[in-house]
Amino acid sequence: HEDSISDIQLSFYCRELGGEFHFISFETRKMKNAMDLIRFNNLHMNIRNMGATGGGAHKFADIWEQELGIGMIKQDELDSLVAGMQFVLSTVVGECFTFRPKEDPKADELPLIEDDGLESNTDAPQSRGGSSESKFGPKMNRPESSSNLTPKPKIYKLDRWTRKVQRDTISYSSAYPYMLVTIGTGVSVLRVDGPRKHERVSGSTIGGGTFWGLMRLLTDVENFEDAMKLAEKGDPTKVDMMVGDIYGEDSDALEKLGLAADIVASSFGKLVSKEDPARGLTQGDLARALLSLVTNNIGQVAYLNAKLHK
């Protein structure tokens, strides 16, 4: 069926369970097509009960039992999420990763940020050790005395943080507590204090459903995969008002604010002053700006909750 999406990149072999995990997704609005696919391939013939979670486990339980003869054993959604995430992170190699600065030979020429917002006036060489990385970039070796330190605005190169690096799994006890942010139709933020020990502490109505709903309104795409591909081709600076659009690219005000010129000041804000908002724009530009709007909001909600619950 054309409505089904098999995500090969997510498939993996699980040694503990002795089999291959496959992922096939359907949009909820196409649930009938999913049931037809199951029936066509006789996938339901030897199944009497099936574990299920999420809103669909409740909404579609009756029709699945009537038409496919499969009973849904409902599981708590957040319990399933945390347990499943813990299983994947502790058994699947490469699923836990972070982003670090590019290994750029010219990195010495780019602004570097200290944890305390201070920059050394000395010519001390940079430390390359893994333990010397700060929140925004590699630290410089600190001098003995604080008298050589002067305040430094936190302006940094966002495009440097694109190097994907595998981390150790988070199954050991020292990893707790941590924040788990799940992005579905909406967004849920969970604090996890141990195996199967968690609570929902926050969330947001601006999530995947927001992005996909507005994408269908603003563009011609009909599936989520094409929406993401379209966003890759867009230029958000044609839609979003950037800090540089307000203060200029080289304004002294940027140093005082501690902001870079290429940071978004207002999502979709550049369209306010245009006589014809659509002129010169492609659907890709709108898709990219919309994706940034949603993900920036999710990132901010996640960051603020991490600060609140640390």
PDB file of N, CA and C in Angstrom, residues 45-107:
ATOM      1  N   MET A  45      -3.779 -13.591  11.119  1.00  0.00           N
ATOM      2  CA  MET A  45      -4.356 -14.930  11.235  1.00  0.00           C
ATOM      3  C   MET A  45      -3.992 -15.638  12.538  1.00  0.00           C
ATOM      4  N   ASN A  46      -2.784 -15.452  13.026  1.00  0.00           N
ATOM      5  CA  ASN A  46      -2.342 -16.169  14.226  1.00  0.00           C
ATOM      6  C   ASN A  46      -2.199 -15.259  15.437  1.00  0.00           C
ATOM      7  N   ILE A  47      -2.834 -14.090  15.359  1.00  0.00           N
ATOM      8  CA  ILE A  47      -2.740 -13.131  16.462  1.00  0.00           C
ATOM      9  C   ILE A  47      -4.105 -12.979  17.120  1.00  0.00           C
ATOM     10  N   ARG A  48      -4.162 -13.188  18.405  1.00  0.00           N
ATOM     11  CA  ARG A  48      -5.409 -13.017  19.143  1.00  0.00           C
ATOM     12  C   ARG A  48      -5.396 -11.729  19.967  1.00  0.00           C
ATOM     13  N   ASN A  49      -4.245 -11.431  20.547  1.00  0.00           N
ATOM     14  CA  ASN A  49      -4.100 -10.216  21.342  1.00  0.00           C
ATOM     15  C   ASN A  49      -2.791  -9.526  20.988  1.00  0.00           C
ATOM     16  N   MET A  50      -2.792  -8.220  21.087  1.00  0.00           N
ATOM     17  CA  MET A  50      -1.606  -7.445  20.722  1.00  0.00           C
ATOM     18  C   MET A  50      -1.455  -6.266  21.675  1.00  0.00           C
ATOM     19  N   GLY A  51      -0.236  -6.051  22.166  1.00  0.00           N
ATOM     20  CA  GLY A  51       0.025  -4.901  23.009  1.00  0.00           C
ATOM     21  C   GLY A  51      -0.074  -3.618  22.192  1.00  0.00           C
ATOM     22  N   ALA A  52      -0.683  -2.612  22.742  1.00  0.00           N
ATOM     23  CA  ALA A  52      -0.846  -1.341  22.028  1.00  0.00           C
ATOM     24  C   ALA A  52      -0.854  -0.195  23.032  1.00  0.00           C
ATOM     25  N   THR A  53      -0.410   0.977  22.560  1.00  0.00           N
ATOM     26  CA  THR A  53      -0.374   2.143  23.435  1.00  0.00           C
ATOM     27  C   THR A  53      -0.701   3.391  22.646  1.00  0.00           C
ATOM     28  N   GLY A  54      -0.909   4.486  23.352  1.00  0.00           N
ATOM     29  CA  GLY A  54      -1.262   5.734  22.692  1.00  0.00           C
ATOM     30  C   GLY A  54      -2.763   5.869  22.530  1.00  0.00           C
ATOM     31  N   GLY A  55      -3.173   7.002  21.972  1.00  0.00           N
ATOM     32  CA  GLY A  55      -4.601   7.243  21.790  1.00  0.00           C
ATOM     33  C   GLY A  55      -5.275   6.235  20.891  1.00  0.00           C
ATOM     34  N   GLY A  56      -4.548   5.746  19.879  1.00  0.00           N
ATOM     35  CA  GLY A  56      -5.126   4.784  18.948  1.00  0.00           C
ATOM     36  C   GLY A  56      -5.507   3.467  19.591  1.00  0.00           C
ATOM     37  N   ALA A  57      -4.805   3.092  20.675  1.00  0.00           N
ATOM     38  CA  ALA A  57      -5.120   1.853  21.375  1.00  0.00           C
ATOM     39  C   ALA A  57      -6.523   1.899  21.951  1.00  0.00           C
ATOM     40  N   HIS A  58      -7.014   3.083  22.243  1.00  0.00           N
ATOM     41  CA  HIS A  58      -8.365   3.251  22.771  1.00  0.00           C
ATOM     42  C   HIS A  58      -9.363   3.546  21.640  1.00  0.00           C
ATOM     43  N   LYS A  59      -8.960   4.413  20.732  1.00  0.00           N
ATOM     44  CA  LYS A  59      -9.874   4.861  19.681  1.00  0.00           C
ATOM     45  C   LYS A  59     -10.234   3.756  18.698  1.00  0.00           C
ATOM     46  N   PHE A  60      -9.263   2.879  18.380  1.00  0.00           N
ATOM     47  CA  PHE A  60      -9.487   1.874  17.344  1.00  0.00           C
ATOM     48  C   PHE A  60      -9.598   0.451  17.888  1.00  0.00           C
ATOM     49  N   ALA A  61      -9.672   0.295  19.195  1.00  0.00           N
ATOM     50  CA  ALA A  61      -9.701  -1.049  19.785  1.00  0.00           C
ATOM     51  C   ALA A  61     -10.901  -1.857  19.292  1.00  0.00           C
ATOM     52  N   ASP A  62     -12.073  -1.267  19.272  1.00  0.00           N
ATOM     53  CA  ASP A  62     -13.286  -2.005  18.897  1.00  0.00           C
ATOM     54  C   ASP A  62     -13.262  -2.445  17.437  1.00  0.00           C
ATOM     55  N   ILE A  63     -12.859  -1.558  16.544  1.00  0.00           N
ATOM     56  CA  ILE A  63     -12.885  -1.889  15.121  1.00  0.00           C
ATOM     57  C   ILE A  63     -11.830  -2.932  14.768  1.00  0.00           C
ATOM     58  N   TRP A  64     -10.696  -2.922  15.488  1.00  0.00           N
ATOM     59  CA  TRP A  64      -9.687  -3.951  15.245  1.00  0.00           C
ATOM     60  C   TRP A  64     -10.201  -5.328  15.660  1.00  0.00           C
ATOM     61  N   GLU A  65     -10.910  -5.361  16.761  1.00  0.00           N
ATOM     62  CA  GLU A  65     -11.433  -6.654  17.217  1.00  0.00           C
ATOM     63  C   GLU A  65     -12.554  -7.133  16.302  1.00  0.00           C
ATOM     64  N   GLN A  66     -13.375  -6.239  15.825  1.00  0.00           N
ATOM     65  CA  GLN A  66     -14.488  -6.605  14.950  1.00  0.00           C
ATOM     66  C   GLN A  66     -14.011  -7.075  13.575  1.00  0.00           C
ATOM     67  N   GLU A  67     -13.072  -6.357  12.983  1.00  0.00           N
ATOM     68  CA  GLU A  67     -12.684  -6.642  11.600  1.00  0.00           C
ATOM     69  C   GLU A  67     -11.475  -7.560  11.471  1.00  0.00           C
ATOM     70  N   LEU A  68     -10.588  -7.550  12.464  1.00  0.00           N
ATOM     71  CA  LEU A  68      -9.385  -8.368  12.369  1.00  0.00           C
ATOM     72  C   LEU A  68      -9.329  -9.462  13.426  1.00  0.00           C
ATOM     73  N   GLY A  69     -10.214  -9.379  14.403  1.00  0.00           N
ATOM     74  CA  GLY A  69     -10.214 -10.385  15.461  1.00  0.00           C
ATOM     75  C   GLY A  69      -9.042 -10.249  16.409  1.00  0.00           C
ATOM     76  N   ILE A  70      -8.457  -9.060  16.470  1.00  0.00           N
ATOM     77  CA  ILE A  70      -7.306  -8.820  17.340  1.00  0.00           C
ATOM     78  C   ILE A  70      -7.727  -7.936  18.507  1.00  0.00           C
ATOM     79  N   GLY A  71      -7.501  -8.428  19.712  1.00  0.00           N
ATOM     80  CA  GLY A  71      -7.787  -7.630  20.896  1.00  0.00           C
ATOM     81  C   GLY A  71      -6.580  -6.804  21.291  1.00  0.00           C
ATOM     82  N   MET A  72      -6.801  -5.573  21.637  1.00  0.00           N
ATOM     83  CA  MET A  72      -5.700  -4.695  22.028  1.00  0.00           C
ATOM     84  C   MET A  72      -5.537  -4.684  23.540  1.00  0.00           C
ATOM     85  N   ILE A  73      -4.364  -5.110  23.997  1.00  0.00           N
ATOM     86  CA  ILE A  73      -4.028  -5.043  25.410  1.00  0.00           C
ATOM     87  C   ILE A  73      -3.373  -3.687  25.645  1.00  0.00           C
ATOM     88  N   LYS A  74      -4.122  -2.794  26.250  1.00  0.00           N
ATOM     89  CA  LYS A  74      -3.674  -1.408  26.354  1.00  0.00           C
ATOM     90  C   LYS A  74      -2.596  -1.234  27.423  1.00  0.00           C
ATOM     91  N   GLN A  75      -1.543  -0.527  27.031  1.00  0.00           N
ATOM     92  CA  GLN A  75      -0.436  -0.226  27.932  1.00  0.00           C
ATOM     93  C   GLN A  75      -0.347   1.294  28.123  1.00  0.00           C
ATOM     94  N   ASP A  76       0.117   1.714  29.290  1.00  0.00           N
ATOM     95  CA  ASP A  76       0.278   3.144  29.543  1.00  0.00           C
ATOM     96  C   ASP A  76       1.297   3.720  28.569  1.00  0.00           C
ATOM     97  N   GLU A  77       0.945   4.841  27.967  1.00  0.00           N
ATOM     98  CA  GLU A  77       1.778   5.410  26.905  1.00  0.00           C
ATOM     99  C   GLU A  77       3.150   5.859  27.399  1.00  0.00           C
ATOM    100  N   LEU A  78       3.184   6.595  28.496  1.00  0.00           N
ATOM    101  CA  LEU A  78       4.456   7.119  28.982  1.00  0.00           C
ATOM    102  C   LEU A  78       5.328   6.010  29.578  1.00  0.00           C
ATOM    103  N   ASP A  79       4.704   5.027  30.242  1.00  0.00           N
ATOM    104  CA  ASP A  79       5.467   3.877  30.736  1.00  0.00           C
ATOM    105  C   ASP A  79       6.134   3.143  29.579  1.00  0.00           C
ATOM    106  N   SER A  80       5.383   2.951  28.503  1.00  0.00           N
ATOM    107  CA  SER A  80       5.914   2.251  27.331  1.00  0.00           C
ATOM    108  C   SER A  80       7.043   3.042  26.689  1.00  0.00           C
ATOM    109  N   LEU A  81       6.860   4.355  26.631  1.00  0.00           N
ATOM    110  CA  LEU A  81       7.874   5.210  26.028  1.00  0.00           C
ATOM    111  C   LEU A  81       9.195   5.119  26.775  1.00  0.00           C
ATOM    112  N   VAL A  82       9.153   5.271  28.088  1.00  0.00           N
ATOM    113  CA  VAL A  82      10.376   5.254  28.885  1.00  0.00           C
ATOM    114  C   VAL A  82      11.038   3.881  28.842  1.00  0.00           C
ATOM    115  N   ALA A  83      10.247   2.828  28.980  1.00  0.00           N
ATOM    116  CA  ALA A  83      10.804   1.472  28.951  1.00  0.00           C
ATOM    117  C   ALA A  83      11.411   1.163  27.586  1.00  0.00           C
ATOM    118  N   GLY A  84      10.716   1.566  26.522  1.00  0.00           N
ATOM    119  CA  GLY A  84      11.232   1.327  25.180  1.00  0.00           C
ATOM    120  C   GLY A  84      12.492   2.109  24.892  1.00  0.00           C
ATOM    121  N   MET A  85      12.516   3.366  25.333  1.00  0.00           N
ATOM    122  CA  MET A  85      13.703   4.187  25.136  1.00  0.00           C
ATOM    123  C   MET A  85      14.900   3.618  25.886  1.00  0.00           C
ATOM    124  N   GLN A  86      14.655   3.176  27.115  1.00  0.00           N
ATOM    125  CA  GLN A  86      15.739   2.601  27.909  1.00  0.00           C
ATOM    126  C   GLN A  86      16.276   1.330  27.250  1.00  0.00           C
ATOM    127  N   PHE A  87      15.370   0.526  26.692  1.00  0.00           N
ATOM    128  CA  PHE A  87      15.789  -0.708  26.027  1.00  0.00           C
ATOM    129  C   PHE A  87      16.655  -0.402  24.810  1.00  0.00           C
ATOM    130  N   VAL A  88      16.217   0.544  23.991  1.00  0.00           N
ATOM    131  CA  VAL A  88      16.962   0.879  22.771  1.00  0.00           C
ATOM    132  C   VAL A  88      18.328   1.459  23.112  1.00  0.00           C
ATOM    133  N   LEU A  89      18.366   2.369  24.071  1.00  0.00           N
ATOM    134  CA  LEU A  89      19.627   3.023  24.408  1.00  0.00           C
ATOM    135  C   LEU A  89      20.637   2.075  25.036  1.00  0.00           C
ATOM    136  N   SER A  90      20.154   1.018  25.674  1.00  0.00           N
ATOM    137  CA  SER A  90      21.073   0.094  26.341  1.00  0.00           C
ATOM    138  C   SER A  90      21.440  -1.109  25.487  1.00  0.00           C
ATOM    139  N   THR A  91      20.747  -1.324  24.377  1.00  0.00           N
ATOM    140  CA  THR A  91      21.006  -2.523  23.564  1.00  0.00           C
ATOM    141  C   THR A  91      21.368  -2.235  22.112  1.00  0.00           C
ATOM    142  N   VAL A  92      21.040  -1.060  21.602  1.00  0.00           N
ATOM    143  CA  VAL A  92      21.305  -0.759  20.193  1.00  0.00           C
ATOM    144  C   VAL A  92      22.471   0.214  20.092  1.00  0.00           C
ATOM    145  N   VAL A  93      23.548  -0.232  19.477  1.00  0.00           N
ATOM    146  CA  VAL A  93      24.760   0.577  19.367  1.00  0.00           C
ATOM    147  C   VAL A  93      24.509   1.783  18.462  1.00  0.00           C
ATOM    148  N   GLY A  94      24.949   2.940  18.898  1.00  0.00           N
ATOM    149  CA  GLY A  94      24.867   4.135  18.068  1.00  0.00           C
ATOM    150  C   GLY A  94      23.607   4.947  18.223  1.00  0.00           C
ATOM    151  N   GLU A  95      22.675   4.509  19.071  1.00  0.00           N
ATOM    152  CA  GLU A  95      21.412   5.238  19.217  1.00  0.00           C
ATOM    153  C   GLU A  95      21.532   6.424  20.168  1.00  0.00           C
ATOM    154  N   CYS A  96      22.595   6.471  20.937  1.00  0.00           N
ATOM    155  CA  CYS A  96      22.799   7.584  21.858  1.00  0.00           C
ATOM    156  C   CYS A  96      23.955   8.429  21.331  1.00  0.00           C
ATOM    157  N   PHE A  97      23.679   9.666  20.959  1.00  0.00           N
ATOM    158  CA  PHE A  97      24.722  10.506  20.368  1.00  0.00           C
ATOM    159  C   PHE A  97      24.507  11.963  20.764  1.00  0.00           C
ATOM    160  N   THR A  98      25.527  12.751  20.522  1.00  0.00           N
ATOM    161  CA  THR A  98      25.459  14.179  20.776  1.00  0.00           C
ATOM    162  C   THR A  98      26.068  14.908  19.593  1.00  0.00           C
ATOM    163  N   PHE A  99      25.970  16.245  19.591  1.00  0.00           N
ATOM    164  CA  PHE A  99      26.600  17.047  18.551  1.00  0.00           C
ATOM    165  C   PHE A  99      27.701  17.887  19.164  1.00  0.00           C
ATOM    166  N   ARG A 100      28.823  17.962  18.467  1.00  0.00           N
ATOM    167  CA  ARG A 100      29.962  18.738  18.920  1.00  0.00           C
ATOM    168  C   ARG A 100      30.458  19.616  17.764  1.00  0.00           C
ATOM    169  N   PRO A 101      31.365  20.531  18.061  1.00  0.00           N
ATOM    170  CA  PRO A 101      31.854  21.402  16.986  1.00  0.00           C
ATOM    171  C   PRO A 101      32.569  20.618  15.893  1.00  0.00           C
ATOM    172  N   LYS A 102      32.553  21.159  14.688  1.00  0.00           N
ATOM    173  CA  LYS A 102      33.287  20.547  13.593  1.00  0.00           C
ATOM    174  C   LYS A 102      34.781  20.548  13.914  1.00  0.00           C
ATOM    175  N   GLU A 103      35.472  19.539  13.412  1.00  0.00           N
ATOM    176  CA  GLU A 103      36.918  19.506  13.560  1.00  0.00           C
ATOM    177  C   GLU A 103      37.516  20.374  12.459  1.00  0.00           C
ATOM    178  N   ASP A 104      37.421  21.671  12.647  1.00  0.00           N
ATOM    179  CA  ASP A 104      37.815  22.642  11.630  1.00  0.00           C
ATOM    180  C   ASP A 104      39.202  23.181  11.952  1.00  0.00           C
ATOM    181  N   PRO A 105      40.170  23.066  11.018  1.00  0.00           N
ATOM    182  CA  PRO A 105      41.510  23.586  11.291  1.00  0.00           C
ATOM    183  C   PRO A 105      41.519  25.087  11.527  1.00  0.00           C
ATOM    184  N   LYS A 106      40.463  25.783  11.068  1.00  0.00           N
ATOM    185  CA  LYS A 106      40.374  27.220  11.267  1.00  0.00           C
ATOM    186  C   LYS A 106      39.550  27.581  12.501  1.00  0.00           C
ATOM    187  N   ALA A 107      39.269  26.585  13.317  1.00  0.00           N
ATOM    188  CA  ALA A 107      38.408  26.814  14.482  1.00  0.00           C
ATOM    189  C   ALA A 107      39.009  27.831  15.439  1.00  0.00           C
TER     190      ALA A 107
END
